[in-house]
Structure formats: C-alpha cells, structure tokens
C-alpha cells in the first residue's frame, strides 16, 4: 500500500489540488460552505485558477504538437534536418524557435519529444528558450503593450535571441547526453508510422497527446499552486521596495517574472505597467527572463530533466540575462 502511494504521489497531489481549487471555486460563486475561509486562501485560489486557465490552452497545443512529433517525425528526419556542427545546430534551433508560436507552458512536452527523437540537448534548449520569448505573437503583443512602440519589442527580440544563443552554446559545452530522466527516456520508444494508415497514425497521435497531457498536467497543477502560494504569501510589494539601484531593480523584476509565471503572450502588458517605476533594462529583464524560466516552468522541467541539469540551466540563464542587461543598460 505504501509503495503504491509513493509511486503515485504526484498524481495524488495533483488531484487533491484540483479538488481543493474546485471546492474554493464553489465557495467563490456563493455556494455556502459550513465554514468561513480566510481572504488569503480565496486570493490564492483566484491566482491558482487564473494561472491554470491561462496556461491550459497552450499546454493542449503543446501536447498535440508533441504527439505529432512522436508519430509523424522519425529519427531519420531529425538526422537530416539537424546540422552536425554544434554551432549551426544552435543557430538553427534558435531561429526555428523564434518563428514558432509557442508558450513556455506548452514548450516542455514538445522539447521532450524532440530530444526523444534524437535532437541534441543544446539544440533543444535553444528552441525552448526562443520559442516562448520572441515568436511573432509575443513580439506583436509587446509592440501593442508599449504604445505601438517598436523599441521595446525590438530590444526584446534582439537581446533575447542573443541571450538564448549564449545559453544554448554554454549548454553544448557543459553537458553531454540528452539529460532526460531515466524513466522518461525509457518510454520514448521509436515509432514506425509508415507501417500504418494515416487514420491509425492520427489516432495514435491523439493517444500520445492525451498521455502527454495527463503526464505533464499534474506538474502544471503543482507548479501553478506553488506560484500562487508564493504570490499570495510573499507580496510583490516586498520585492518592489528593495529595487532602488540598477542592479537591484533588475534582480527584482527578474524575480517578479519568475514568481508571477505569466504566459509570454500576456506578460508585456504587466511589464509595461512598471515603466514609470523601473528603468528600461529592468523591464527588459522581466520580459526576457520570465518566458525563459519561471516557477511553473521549472516544476515542469524537473519532471522531464535531471535535477542538476535544470538547476544549472536556471543559474546559467539568470547569470547571462543579468550580466548582459547590466552591460547594455547605458546604451538603451
């Protein structure tokens, strides 16, 4: 019995959190419960549900793309498309990511399937970083959020692409192998789509997508809950009060982006609201760091990659974003 509980702890935790959210939602729509809940708990529930509702459509898109990759893309295709040279592979993956309208909520299952099909880890990380950060939808929303001003959108695109390149190049030098957890790596068995009709392949794609959704969904729920709890019990005001100098304000906005765990399609409007408080470099820190790595996304990455790899990538991105923006802040 204890072994069953331990092996299914993440699933049980996810279901309990969903049940708690539904219970609190019923309370918020005036279904009378036999006890009065504290305002902080109701606020946590509102933030939790808003993160889930915002993220779920992008996760659904992500798992559908992952299902298509699993069924319709073979290892032979990957070998033909990905350059053997590490530098060219990084540049190509970052460029494809910049054109791919993905959100950080749904990018992890896509990257897992790509790695399972043979994409090298440095190319996968380049795609994972640029996809949510500088795709056409994100750039358009940034342009509109800052009053139809192309400057911030251009800086986000240019600096973000450069930072993603540096991070992916660093990963190519520091890590060997695919860095997937052993349990997940063993499930990535090759498919032979040519042996089946299109209808069978289509249903196989849907089956893989459903499995992927339930596999990643529990980590999304847990990550959203943790992000909501941090936002509720560590108010943003505490962070904002510490951001007075250039370095501290940049760290504050990066920390805020990590905690808020916003979808990249909407974060520009939140970032623009801080324009009168913080310098442009700090706003760019918010816009660039958040889509690359936030609290919700970190939990999802930990479900796929080795713990040391995720922590190393997190520290790597923090360092590159911080020092790059500190160097260029006098020129923007």
mmCIF file of N, CA and C in Angstrom, residues 172-244:
data_model
loop_
_atom_site.group_PDB
_atom_site.id
_atom_site.type_symbol
_atom_site.label_atom_id
_atom_site.label_comp_id
_atom_site.label_asym_id
_atom_site.label_seq_id
_atom_site.Cartn_x
_atom_site.Cartn_y
_atom_site.Cartn_z
ATOM 1 N N UNK A 172 25.890 23.411 -24.722
ATOM 2 C CA UNK A 172 26.614 22.496 -25.617
ATOM 3 C C UNK A 172 28.017 22.195 -25.105
ATOM 4 N N UNK A 173 28.596 23.139 -24.358
ATOM 5 C CA UNK A 173 29.941 22.942 -23.823
ATOM 6 C C UNK A 173 29.929 22.199 -22.483
ATOM 7 N N UNK A 174 28.853 22.376 -21.719
ATOM 8 C CA UNK A 174 28.826 21.873 -20.347
ATOM 9 C C UNK A 174 28.200 20.493 -20.200
ATOM 10 N N UNK A 175 27.312 20.112 -21.118
ATOM 11 C CA UNK A 175 26.530 18.888 -20.915
ATOM 12 C C UNK A 175 26.636 17.946 -22.111
ATOM 13 N N UNK A 176 26.708 16.675 -21.786
ATOM 14 C CA UNK A 176 26.684 15.609 -22.785
ATOM 15 C C UNK A 176 25.410 14.787 -22.581
ATOM 16 N N UNK A 177 24.972 14.103 -23.609
ATOM 17 C CA UNK A 177 23.779 13.274 -23.486
ATOM 18 C C UNK A 177 22.511 14.108 -23.512
ATOM 19 N N UNK A 178 21.354 13.429 -23.398
ATOM 20 C CA UNK A 178 20.090 14.159 -23.540
ATOM 21 C C UNK A 178 19.562 14.733 -22.241
ATOM 22 N N UNK A 179 20.135 14.343 -21.070
ATOM 23 C CA UNK A 179 19.784 14.882 -19.756
ATOM 24 C C UNK A 179 18.346 14.577 -19.329
ATOM 25 N N UNK A 180 17.660 13.686 -20.033
ATOM 26 C CA UNK A 180 16.324 13.283 -19.615
ATOM 27 C C UNK A 180 16.415 12.343 -18.422
ATOM 28 N N UNK A 181 15.376 12.351 -17.598
ATOM 29 C CA UNK A 181 15.298 11.374 -16.526
ATOM 30 C C UNK A 181 15.207 9.974 -17.125
ATOM 31 N N UNK A 182 15.755 8.995 -16.421
ATOM 32 C CA UNK A 182 15.816 7.630 -16.957
ATOM 33 C C UNK A 182 14.437 7.065 -17.236
ATOM 34 N N UNK A 183 13.462 7.348 -16.335
ATOM 35 C CA UNK A 183 12.118 6.783 -16.504
ATOM 36 C C UNK A 183 11.454 7.313 -17.758
ATOM 37 N N UNK A 184 11.715 8.591 -18.072
ATOM 38 C CA UNK A 184 11.104 9.188 -19.259
ATOM 39 C C UNK A 184 11.852 8.755 -20.508
ATOM 40 N N UNK A 185 13.171 8.660 -20.393
ATOM 41 C CA UNK A 185 13.963 8.256 -21.554
ATOM 42 C C UNK A 185 13.578 6.862 -22.032
ATOM 43 N N UNK A 186 13.257 5.988 -21.081
ATOM 44 C CA UNK A 186 12.913 4.627 -21.470
ATOM 45 C C UNK A 186 11.563 4.514 -22.123
ATOM 46 N N UNK A 187 10.697 5.526 -21.959
ATOM 47 C CA UNK A 187 9.375 5.479 -22.570
ATOM 48 C C UNK A 187 9.370 5.999 -23.988
ATOM 49 N N UNK A 188 10.457 6.556 -24.434
ATOM 50 C CA UNK A 188 10.499 7.161 -25.765
ATOM 51 C C UNK A 188 10.888 6.119 -26.805
ATOM 52 N N UNK A 189 10.052 5.166 -26.990
ATOM 53 C CA UNK A 189 10.332 4.116 -27.959
ATOM 54 C C UNK A 189 10.049 4.602 -29.353
ATOM 55 N N UNK A 190 10.831 4.208 -30.333
ATOM 56 C CA UNK A 190 10.630 4.685 -31.692
ATOM 57 C C UNK A 190 9.352 4.149 -32.291
ATOM 58 N N UNK A 191 8.753 4.970 -33.116
ATOM 59 C CA UNK A 191 7.536 4.573 -33.817
ATOM 60 C C UNK A 191 7.890 4.258 -35.274
ATOM 61 N N UNK A 192 7.045 3.519 -35.930
ATOM 62 C CA UNK A 192 7.231 3.202 -37.340
ATOM 63 C C UNK A 192 5.963 3.571 -38.080
ATOM 64 N N UNK A 193 5.750 4.883 -38.309
ATOM 65 C CA UNK A 193 4.492 5.343 -38.847
ATOM 66 C C UNK A 193 4.194 4.836 -40.247
ATOM 67 N N UNK A 194 5.223 4.478 -41.005
ATOM 68 C CA UNK A 194 4.965 4.061 -42.380
ATOM 69 C C UNK A 194 4.235 2.715 -42.446
ATOM 70 N N UNK A 195 4.229 1.984 -41.315
ATOM 71 C CA UNK A 195 3.592 0.686 -41.314
ATOM 72 C C UNK A 195 2.076 0.790 -41.108
ATOM 73 N N UNK A 196 1.551 1.973 -40.886
ATOM 74 C CA UNK A 196 0.146 2.137 -40.559
ATOM 75 C C UNK A 196 -0.489 3.141 -41.510
ATOM 76 N N UNK A 197 -1.811 3.067 -41.598
ATOM 77 C CA UNK A 197 -2.550 4.041 -42.393
ATOM 78 C C UNK A 197 -2.555 5.385 -41.679
ATOM 79 N N UNK A 198 -2.930 6.430 -42.437
ATOM 80 C CA UNK A 198 -2.970 7.760 -41.835
ATOM 81 C C UNK A 198 -3.965 7.809 -40.681
ATOM 82 N N UNK A 199 -5.109 7.132 -40.830
ATOM 83 C CA UNK A 199 -6.118 7.143 -39.763
ATOM 84 C C UNK A 199 -5.563 6.542 -38.479
ATOM 85 N N UNK A 200 -4.866 5.413 -38.590
ATOM 86 C CA UNK A 200 -4.274 4.790 -37.406
ATOM 87 C C UNK A 200 -3.207 5.682 -36.786
ATOM 88 N N UNK A 201 -2.416 6.317 -37.643
ATOM 89 C CA UNK A 201 -1.380 7.224 -37.135
ATOM 90 C C UNK A 201 -2.000 8.429 -36.448
ATOM 91 N N UNK A 202 -3.112 8.923 -37.010
ATOM 92 C CA UNK A 202 -3.791 10.069 -36.404
ATOM 93 C C UNK A 202 -4.310 9.714 -35.013
ATOM 94 N N UNK A 203 -4.948 8.550 -34.879
ATOM 95 C CA UNK A 203 -5.446 8.150 -33.567
ATOM 96 C C UNK A 203 -4.302 7.857 -32.603
ATOM 97 N N UNK A 204 -3.201 7.343 -33.114
ATOM 98 C CA UNK A 204 -2.025 7.149 -32.264
ATOM 99 C C UNK A 204 -1.488 8.487 -31.774
ATOM 100 N N UNK A 205 -1.517 9.491 -32.659
ATOM 101 C CA UNK A 205 -1.086 10.828 -32.270
ATOM 102 C C UNK A 205 -1.960 11.373 -31.144
ATOM 103 N N UNK A 206 -3.289 11.201 -31.274
ATOM 104 C CA UNK A 206 -4.189 11.671 -30.221
ATOM 105 C C UNK A 206 -3.948 10.925 -28.911
ATOM 106 N N UNK A 207 -3.699 9.624 -29.011
ATOM 107 C CA UNK A 207 -3.429 8.837 -27.802
ATOM 108 C C UNK A 207 -2.173 9.323 -27.099
ATOM 109 N N UNK A 208 -1.112 9.568 -27.880
ATOM 110 C CA UNK A 208 0.126 10.092 -27.299
ATOM 111 C C UNK A 208 -0.107 11.475 -26.687
ATOM 112 N N UNK A 209 -0.909 12.301 -27.349
ATOM 113 C CA UNK A 209 -1.182 13.647 -26.841
ATOM 114 C C UNK A 209 -1.929 13.587 -25.516
ATOM 115 N N UNK A 210 -2.904 12.691 -25.421
ATOM 116 C CA UNK A 210 -3.660 12.547 -24.171
ATOM 117 C C UNK A 210 -2.747 12.064 -23.046
ATOM 118 N N UNK A 211 -1.907 11.071 -23.345
ATOM 119 C CA UNK A 211 -0.960 10.584 -22.335
ATOM 120 C C UNK A 211 -0.015 11.696 -21.896
ATOM 121 N N UNK A 212 0.449 12.479 -22.875
ATOM 122 C CA UNK A 212 1.358 13.586 -22.581
ATOM 123 C C UNK A 212 0.675 14.631 -21.710
ATOM 124 N N UNK A 213 -0.600 14.908 -22.016
ATOM 125 C CA UNK A 213 -1.334 15.920 -21.256
ATOM 126 C C UNK A 213 -1.468 15.516 -19.792
ATOM 127 N N UNK A 214 -1.846 14.278 -19.541
ATOM 128 C CA UNK A 214 -2.010 13.842 -18.155
ATOM 129 C C UNK A 214 -0.667 13.686 -17.455
ATOM 130 N N UNK A 215 0.372 13.378 -18.236
ATOM 131 C CA UNK A 215 1.702 13.269 -17.653
ATOM 132 C C UNK A 215 2.221 14.632 -17.223
ATOM 133 N N UNK A 216 2.081 15.641 -18.110
ATOM 134 C CA UNK A 216 2.574 16.976 -17.797
ATOM 135 C C UNK A 216 1.583 17.776 -16.962
ATOM 136 N N UNK A 217 0.283 17.444 -17.063
ATOM 137 C CA UNK A 217 -0.741 18.244 -16.397
ATOM 138 C C UNK A 217 -0.580 18.306 -14.900
ATOM 139 N N UNK A 218 -0.188 17.199 -14.288
ATOM 140 C CA UNK A 218 -0.055 17.207 -12.828
ATOM 141 C C UNK A 218 1.057 18.144 -12.374
ATOM 142 N N UNK A 219 2.115 18.241 -13.184
ATOM 143 C CA UNK A 219 3.201 19.151 -12.828
ATOM 144 C C UNK A 219 2.794 20.603 -13.064
ATOM 145 N N UNK A 220 1.969 20.831 -14.079
ATOM 146 C CA UNK A 220 1.423 22.170 -14.285
ATOM 147 C C UNK A 220 0.580 22.588 -13.093
ATOM 148 N N UNK A 221 -0.272 21.686 -12.601
ATOM 149 C CA UNK A 221 -1.132 21.990 -11.453
ATOM 150 C C UNK A 221 -0.291 22.300 -10.221
ATOM 151 N N UNK A 222 0.711 21.466 -9.962
ATOM 152 C CA UNK A 222 1.558 21.677 -8.787
ATOM 153 C C UNK A 222 2.357 22.967 -8.927
ATOM 154 N N UNK A 223 2.910 23.218 -10.114
ATOM 155 C CA UNK A 223 3.657 24.457 -10.333
ATOM 156 C C UNK A 223 2.789 25.686 -10.200
ATOM 157 N N UNK A 224 1.566 25.636 -10.735
ATOM 158 C CA UNK A 224 0.640 26.764 -10.619
ATOM 159 C C UNK A 224 0.276 27.015 -9.164
ATOM 160 N N UNK A 225 0.091 25.945 -8.404
ATOM 161 C CA UNK A 225 -0.260 26.101 -6.988
ATOM 162 C C UNK A 225 0.887 26.736 -6.207
ATOM 163 N N UNK A 226 2.114 26.279 -6.457
ATOM 164 C CA UNK A 226 3.265 26.853 -5.758
ATOM 165 C C UNK A 226 3.430 28.326 -6.126
ATOM 166 N N UNK A 227 3.293 28.648 -7.422
ATOM 167 C CA UNK A 227 3.404 30.044 -7.857
ATOM 168 C C UNK A 227 2.325 30.901 -7.209
ATOM 169 N N UNK A 228 1.099 30.383 -7.121
ATOM 170 C CA UNK A 228 0.010 31.131 -6.492
ATOM 171 C C UNK A 228 0.273 31.329 -5.011
ATOM 172 N N UNK A 229 0.809 30.303 -4.345
ATOM 173 C CA UNK A 229 1.102 30.419 -2.915
ATOM 174 C C UNK A 229 2.184 31.459 -2.654
ATOM 175 N N UNK A 230 3.223 31.459 -3.501
ATOM 176 C CA UNK A 230 4.298 32.444 -3.334
ATOM 177 C C UNK A 230 3.766 33.853 -3.560
ATOM 178 N N UNK A 231 2.933 34.039 -4.590
ATOM 179 C CA UNK A 231 2.357 35.362 -4.850
ATOM 180 C C UNK A 231 1.456 35.817 -3.712
ATOM 181 N N UNK A 232 0.746 34.888 -3.095
ATOM 182 C CA UNK A 232 -0.196 35.242 -2.031
ATOM 183 C C UNK A 232 0.522 35.612 -0.746
ATOM 184 N N UNK A 233 1.504 34.826 -0.372
ATOM 185 C CA UNK A 233 2.124 34.989 0.940
ATOM 186 C C UNK A 233 3.463 35.721 0.891
ATOM 187 N N UNK A 234 3.946 36.056 -0.316
ATOM 188 C CA UNK A 234 5.095 36.944 -0.439
ATOM 189 C C UNK A 234 4.728 38.018 -1.449
ATOM 190 N N UNK A 235 4.035 39.069 -1.009
ATOM 191 C CA UNK A 235 3.509 40.073 -1.937
ATOM 192 C C UNK A 235 4.605 40.732 -2.768
ATOM 193 N N UNK A 236 4.234 41.150 -3.982
ATOM 194 C CA UNK A 236 5.189 41.810 -4.881
ATOM 195 C C UNK A 236 5.732 43.096 -4.277
ATOM 196 N N UNK A 237 4.948 43.728 -3.382
ATOM 197 C CA UNK A 237 5.403 44.982 -2.772
ATOM 198 C C UNK A 237 6.721 44.790 -2.032
ATOM 199 N N UNK A 238 6.898 43.624 -1.404
ATOM 200 C CA UNK A 238 8.139 43.359 -0.682
ATOM 201 C C UNK A 238 9.330 43.348 -1.627
ATOM 202 N N UNK A 239 9.121 42.848 -2.843
ATOM 203 C CA UNK A 239 10.186 42.877 -3.838
ATOM 204 C C UNK A 239 10.428 44.281 -4.368
ATOM 205 N N UNK A 240 9.332 44.986 -4.661
ATOM 206 C CA UNK A 240 9.452 46.306 -5.274
ATOM 207 C C UNK A 240 10.179 47.287 -4.363
ATOM 208 N N UNK A 241 10.005 47.150 -3.057
ATOM 209 C CA UNK A 241 10.632 48.076 -2.114
ATOM 210 C C UNK A 241 12.144 47.914 -2.064
ATOM 211 N N UNK A 242 12.661 46.790 -2.532
ATOM 212 C CA UNK A 242 14.109 46.560 -2.495
ATOM 213 C C UNK A 242 14.814 46.991 -3.777
ATOM 214 N N UNK A 243 14.053 47.311 -4.812
ATOM 215 C CA UNK A 243 14.653 47.619 -6.108
ATOM 216 C C UNK A 243 14.901 49.092 -6.317
ATOM 217 N N UNK A 244 16.004 49.612 -5.771
ATOM 218 C CA UNK A 244 16.298 51.037 -5.902
ATOM 219 C C UNK A 244 17.395 51.305 -6.929
#
